[in-house]
Coordinates of C-alpha atoms and ligand atoms in Angstrom, one line a residue:
M1 CA 95.8 126.5 154.3
T2 CA 96.9 126.1 157.8
Q3 CA 99.6 128.8 159.3
D4 CA 102.1 126.1 159.4
Y5 CA 101.8 125.1 155.8
A6 CA 102.1 128.5 154.5
E7 CA 105.4 128.7 156.6
L8 CA 106.5 125.5 155.2
R9 CA 105.8 126.8 151.7
Q10 CA 107.8 129.8 152.4
A11 CA 110.9 127.6 153.7
W12 CA 110.5 125.5 150.7
K13 CA 110.6 128.6 148.3
A14 CA 113.4 130.1 150.1
A15 CA 115.4 126.8 149.4
N16 CA 114.4 126.7 145.8
L17 CA 111.9 123.9 146.1
S18 CA 108.1 123.6 144.8
P19 CA 105.8 121.1 145.6
L20 CA 104.8 119.3 142.5
W21 CA 101.2 118.5 143.9
E22 CA 100.6 122.1 143.5
S23 CA 101.8 122.4 140.0
T24 CA 99.5 122.3 137.0
T25 CA 102.1 122.4 134.4
A26 CA 102.3 118.7 133.6
H27 CA 98.6 118.0 133.7
K28 CA 97.5 120.9 131.6
P29 CA 95.0 120.2 128.7
P30 CA 96.9 120.3 125.4
P31 CA 96.5 123.9 123.9
R32 CA 94.6 124.5 120.9
P33 CA 97.0 124.1 117.8
D34 CA 98.4 127.0 116.3
P35 CA 96.6 128.1 113.2
A36 CA 98.2 127.4 109.8
L37 CA 99.6 130.6 108.2
H38 CA 99.7 131.3 104.4
W39 CA 101.9 133.8 102.4
G40 CA 100.6 134.0 98.9
W41 CA 103.2 134.8 96.3
D42 CA 101.1 137.3 94.5
H43 CA 100.6 139.5 97.9
L44 CA 104.3 138.8 99.0
R45 CA 106.0 140.1 95.7
P46 CA 105.1 143.6 95.8
L47 CA 106.3 143.7 99.5
L48 CA 109.6 142.0 98.5
E49 CA 110.2 144.8 95.9
S50 CA 109.9 147.5 98.5
A51 CA 112.4 145.7 100.7
M52 CA 114.8 145.6 97.6
K53 CA 114.3 149.3 97.3
V54 CA 114.9 150.4 100.9
T55 CA 118.0 148.4 101.9
S56 CA 121.0 146.2 100.8
P57 CA 123.0 143.4 102.2
E58 CA 125.9 145.8 102.4
A59 CA 123.6 147.5 105.1
V60 CA 122.0 144.6 106.7
E61 CA 124.1 141.6 106.3
R62 CA 121.0 139.6 104.8
R63 CA 118.2 141.3 103.1
V64 CA 115.3 138.9 104.5
L65 CA 111.8 139.3 105.4
L66 CA 111.1 136.9 108.0
L67 CA 107.6 134.7 107.8
V68 CA 106.3 135.4 111.2
T69 CA 103.5 134.3 113.3
P70 CA 101.0 137.2 114.1
H71 CA 100.5 135.3 117.6
P72 CA 103.8 135.1 119.0
R73 CA 104.4 133.3 122.3
D74 CA 106.7 135.9 123.8
A75 CA 108.6 139.0 122.6
D76 CA 111.4 136.9 121.1
D77 CA 109.1 134.5 119.2
E78 CA 109.7 135.0 115.4
A79 CA 109.0 131.4 114.5
T80 CA 107.1 130.3 111.2
A81 CA 106.2 127.0 112.9
R82 CA 107.4 126.5 116.5
T83 CA 110.9 125.1 115.8
L84 CA 111.2 126.5 112.1
A85 CA 112.0 130.1 111.2
A86 CA 111.4 130.8 107.5
G87 CA 111.9 134.0 105.4
I88 CA 112.5 135.4 101.9
Q89 CA 115.9 136.5 101.0
M90 CA 116.6 139.0 98.2
L91 CA 119.9 139.6 96.4
L92 CA 120.1 142.0 93.3
P93 CA 122.6 141.4 90.4
G94 CA 126.2 142.6 91.8
E95 CA 125.5 142.2 95.3
R96 CA 127.2 140.2 97.9
A97 CA 126.3 139.0 101.5
R98 CA 129.3 138.6 103.5
P99 CA 130.3 135.1 105.0
H100 CA 129.3 134.2 108.2
R101 CA 128.8 130.9 110.2
H102 CA 126.4 130.0 113.1
T103 CA 125.3 126.9 115.0
M104 CA 121.8 127.0 113.2
N105 CA 121.1 124.9 110.2
A106 CA 119.7 126.5 107.2
L107 CA 118.3 125.6 103.8
R108 CA 117.6 127.7 100.7
F109 CA 115.0 127.0 98.0
V110 CA 115.2 129.1 95.1
L111 CA 112.1 130.8 93.9
E112 CA 113.1 133.2 91.4
G113 CA 116.0 134.5 89.4
S114 CA 119.2 133.0 88.0
G115 CA 123.0 133.9 88.5
A116 CA 123.2 133.8 92.2
T117 CA 125.8 131.7 94.1
T118 CA 125.9 130.5 97.5
L119 CA 129.3 129.6 98.7
V120 CA 129.4 126.9 101.5
D121 CA 132.7 126.6 103.1
G122 CA 134.0 127.5 99.8
K123 CA 132.0 125.3 97.6
A124 CA 130.1 127.2 95.0
C125 CA 126.4 126.1 94.9
P126 CA 124.8 127.8 91.8
M127 CA 121.2 128.9 92.6
D128 CA 118.7 128.0 90.1
V129 CA 114.9 128.1 90.6
G130 CA 113.9 125.1 92.5
D131 CA 117.4 124.1 93.8
L132 CA 117.8 123.3 97.3
I133 CA 121.0 124.4 99.0
L134 CA 122.0 123.4 102.3
T135 CA 124.2 125.8 104.7
P136 CA 124.4 123.3 107.7
A137 CA 125.5 124.1 111.2
W138 CA 128.7 126.1 111.4
T139 CA 129.5 126.1 107.9
W140 CA 130.9 129.3 106.3
H141 CA 128.3 130.7 103.9
E142 CA 128.0 133.9 101.6
H143 CA 125.7 134.6 98.7
Q144 CA 126.9 136.6 95.7
H145 CA 125.1 137.4 92.4
T146 CA 126.9 137.9 89.0
G147 CA 123.3 137.5 86.9
T148 CA 121.0 140.2 85.5
E149 CA 117.7 139.5 87.4
P150 CA 116.9 139.8 91.2
T151 CA 117.2 136.5 92.9
M152 CA 114.7 135.5 95.7
W153 CA 114.7 132.4 97.8
L154 CA 113.0 130.8 100.7
D155 CA 115.4 130.5 103.7
V156 CA 114.3 127.9 106.5
L157 CA 116.4 127.7 109.6
D158 CA 116.1 125.8 113.0
V159 CA 116.6 129.1 115.0
P160 CA 113.6 128.7 117.4
L161 CA 115.1 125.2 118.5
H162 CA 118.5 126.3 118.9
L163 CA 117.1 129.4 121.2
W164 CA 115.1 126.8 123.1
L165 CA 118.5 124.6 123.6
G166 CA 120.7 127.7 124.4
N167 CA 122.8 126.8 121.4
V168 CA 122.8 129.9 119.5
A169 CA 126.4 131.2 118.4
F170 CA 127.5 133.3 115.5
Q171 CA 130.7 134.2 113.8
P172 CA 131.2 136.8 111.4
G173 CA 133.8 136.4 108.5
P174 CA 136.6 136.7 107.5
I175 CA 136.8 133.0 107.0
N176 CA 138.9 131.1 108.9
D177 CA 139.5 127.2 109.6
A178 CA 137.3 126.4 106.7
P179 CA 137.1 122.6 106.4
V180 CA 138.2 120.9 103.0
T181 CA 135.0 120.0 101.0
T182 CA 134.2 117.2 98.5
P183 CA 132.9 118.3 94.9
D184 CA 129.2 117.6 94.9
A185 CA 130.3 115.5 91.6
A186 CA 131.8 112.8 93.5
F187 CA 128.3 111.9 94.6
S188 CA 126.6 112.4 91.3
A189 CA 126.6 108.9 90.3
A190 CA 123.5 107.0 91.5
N191 CA 124.2 104.2 94.2
V192 CA 127.9 105.0 94.3
V193 CA 129.5 107.1 96.8
P194 CA 133.2 108.1 97.5
V195 CA 135.1 106.5 100.2
M196 CA 135.9 109.3 102.4
Q197 CA 138.8 109.4 105.1
A198 CA 136.9 110.3 108.1
V199 CA 133.4 111.6 108.2
G200 CA 133.0 113.8 111.2
A201 CA 130.1 116.4 109.9
P202 CA 126.4 115.4 111.1
H203 CA 125.1 116.7 107.7
S204 CA 125.2 115.7 104.2
P205 CA 128.6 116.4 102.3
V206 CA 126.3 117.5 99.2
F207 CA 125.2 121.1 99.5
R208 CA 123.2 121.5 96.4
Y209 CA 120.3 119.3 95.2
P210 CA 119.0 120.3 91.9
Y211 CA 115.2 120.6 91.2
A212 CA 115.4 118.4 87.9
D213 CA 117.1 115.4 89.7
A214 CA 114.5 115.6 92.5
V215 CA 111.5 115.6 90.1
R216 CA 113.0 112.7 88.0
A217 CA 113.0 110.7 91.2
L218 CA 109.7 111.9 92.3
R219 CA 107.8 110.8 89.1
H220 CA 108.9 107.2 89.7
A221 CA 108.4 107.1 93.8
P222 CA 105.5 104.8 94.9
V223 CA 102.4 106.1 96.1
L224 CA 102.5 106.2 99.9
D225 CA 99.6 105.4 102.4
D226 CA 98.4 109.1 102.5
G227 CA 98.1 109.0 98.8
T228 CA 101.2 111.3 97.9
R229 CA 104.5 110.5 96.4
Q230 CA 107.5 111.8 98.1
V231 CA 111.2 111.9 97.7
R232 CA 113.6 112.7 100.6
Y233 CA 116.7 115.0 100.4
A234 CA 119.1 112.6 101.9
N235 CA 122.7 112.5 103.0
P236 CA 124.1 110.1 100.6
L237 CA 126.8 108.7 102.9
T238 CA 124.1 107.7 105.4
G239 CA 120.9 107.8 103.8
G240 CA 119.6 109.7 106.7
S241 CA 118.1 113.1 106.5
A242 CA 120.6 115.8 105.0
M243 CA 120.8 117.9 108.2
C244 CA 120.3 116.6 111.9
L245 CA 117.4 119.0 113.0
M246 CA 115.5 119.8 109.9
D247 CA 114.7 117.5 106.9
A248 CA 113.2 118.3 103.6
L249 CA 111.3 116.4 101.1
L250 CA 109.6 117.0 97.9
M251 CA 105.9 115.8 97.7
Q252 CA 103.5 115.2 94.7
I253 CA 99.9 115.2 94.6
E254 CA 97.9 114.0 91.6
K255 CA 94.6 115.5 90.5
G256 CA 91.7 113.3 91.5
R257 CA 93.7 111.8 94.5
P258 CA 93.6 114.1 97.5
S259 CA 95.8 113.1 100.0
R260 CA 94.4 111.5 103.2
P261 CA 94.7 113.6 106.5
V262 CA 97.6 113.2 108.4
L263 CA 97.9 114.2 112.0
T264 CA 101.3 114.5 113.6
N265 CA 103.2 116.3 116.3
S266 CA 105.9 117.6 113.7
N267 CA 105.8 121.0 112.4
S268 CA 106.3 121.9 108.7
V269 CA 106.6 124.9 106.3
F270 CA 105.6 124.1 102.8
C271 CA 106.4 125.8 99.6
V272 CA 104.5 125.2 96.2
T273 CA 107.0 124.3 93.4
E274 CA 104.4 123.4 90.9
G275 CA 100.7 123.1 90.2
E276 CA 97.7 124.6 91.9
G277 CA 95.5 123.2 94.8
E278 CA 94.2 123.6 98.1
S279 CA 95.3 122.2 101.8
Q280 CA 93.0 121.8 104.6
I281 CA 95.0 122.3 107.8
G282 CA 92.8 122.1 111.0
G283 CA 89.7 124.0 110.4
K284 CA 91.6 126.2 107.8
T285 CA 91.6 125.8 104.0
I286 CA 94.3 127.5 102.1
R287 CA 94.2 127.8 98.5
W288 CA 97.6 127.8 96.9
R289 CA 99.7 128.5 93.6
P290 CA 103.4 128.3 92.8
K291 CA 105.7 130.0 95.1
D292 CA 103.1 130.3 98.1
I293 CA 104.3 129.2 101.4
F294 CA 102.4 128.1 104.3
S295 CA 102.9 126.6 107.9
V296 CA 101.2 123.3 109.2
P297 CA 101.8 123.5 112.8
Q298 CA 101.7 120.4 114.9
H299 CA 98.4 118.9 115.8
N300 CA 96.5 120.1 112.7
P301 CA 95.3 117.4 110.6
C302 CA 96.6 118.2 107.1
R303 CA 95.2 117.0 103.8
H304 CA 96.1 118.3 100.1
T305 CA 94.2 118.5 97.0
A306 CA 95.6 119.1 93.5
F307 CA 93.6 121.4 91.1
S308 CA 96.1 120.9 88.4
E309 CA 97.0 117.6 87.0
T310 CA 100.1 117.3 89.1
A311 CA 101.0 119.6 92.2
R312 CA 104.5 119.5 93.8
L313 CA 105.2 120.7 97.3
L314 CA 108.6 121.2 99.3
R315 CA 108.0 120.3 102.9
V316 CA 110.7 121.3 105.4
S317 CA 109.9 120.0 108.9
D318 CA 111.2 118.8 112.3
R319 CA 109.9 115.3 111.8
D320 CA 113.0 113.3 111.4
A321 CA 114.4 115.0 114.4
L322 CA 111.4 114.2 116.6
N323 CA 111.8 110.5 115.1
R324 CA 115.2 110.3 116.3
L325 CA 114.3 111.5 119.8
G326 CA 111.7 108.8 119.9
I327 CA 108.8 111.2 120.3
L328 CA 107.3 111.3 116.8
K329 CA 103.5 110.6 116.7
E330 CA 101.8 110.4 113.3
K331 CA 98.4 109.1 112.3
I332 CA 96.6 108.7 109.0
S333 CA 92.9 108.6 108.9
E334 CA 90.4 108.0 106.1
Ligands
1HN1 C1 121.0 133.7 108.0 O1 122.2 133.5 108.3 C2 120.9 133.9 106.7 O2 123.1 133.4 105.8 C3 119.3 134.0 106.1 O3 121.6 133.6 104.4 C4 118.4 134.0 107.1 C5 117.6 134.2 109.4 C6 118.1 134.1 110.8 C7 119.1 133.8 111.3 C8 120.3 133.7 110.3 C9 121.9 133.6 105.5 C10 118.7 134.1 108.6 C11 120.1 133.9 109.0

């Protein structure tokens, strides 16, 4: 490098300029995919028990153990799979987690217990095992428990994406300005939806998707190219995904019909709802049972095999968001 060039570089730097021809960022070879992670319920359960003993929502707002990567990208990385952060929340009979709202979308999938209720903008959503409850962006939400057994659920949020977009905001209660909600019953007849005054919200007006309803539809869903049957949790007013940046579906795998490997740039968190089996994710094989949770980070080919007659998996992903951004890539192989 000549003296002149070095001086020029200094001048560019002082003017907040940088020569692209010296940058390697855009041309780096793709990094190795993050490895899949597995949280087995048998292993988790006693650790959750200890969290129930040492703290309360009274003290910490939400009693959640986050499912984090052991290979964080930076000190603030608490992601489960790049854009998604998942955790297990525990609520004991008589407890209440105060209302708050935030810009992040969240969904809850109930794993154990009964008698808890999530209030979403004031709408009561009973939390029975297998139910999916939405608390979309900027909706007020609180959790209450009037039952007799501890209730535990999977929380999945799009926190990492909001952090990256510089869009994290949080407001504690008391509730103010809560919008008027429409009862879920207005959407309970198939193929009929209420005519609404003005629909401004970018999310589903339904906040609770009972498990039995999803399974009833899933049993009759067609077999897809990858060998699975799937139902999506949809916004009934649009047919699109229930929330903008995170979608959810329930998938069924049958014994003797392993799914074909899918390679995608979307990220997923899976939760086993019924049955046993294994998933090959990149070079890793994860053997799973009910309530197990595992991640499928982008660029890992993924194939599922059921060992029981039927196995059902909840999949939460950023797939629909990537698709609407026009950047989804997906390939099914033999
Ligand atoms: C949150 O608001 C809840 O309201 C649960 O139940 C988990 C994880 C990260 C950020 C906010 C809840 C959360 C969360």
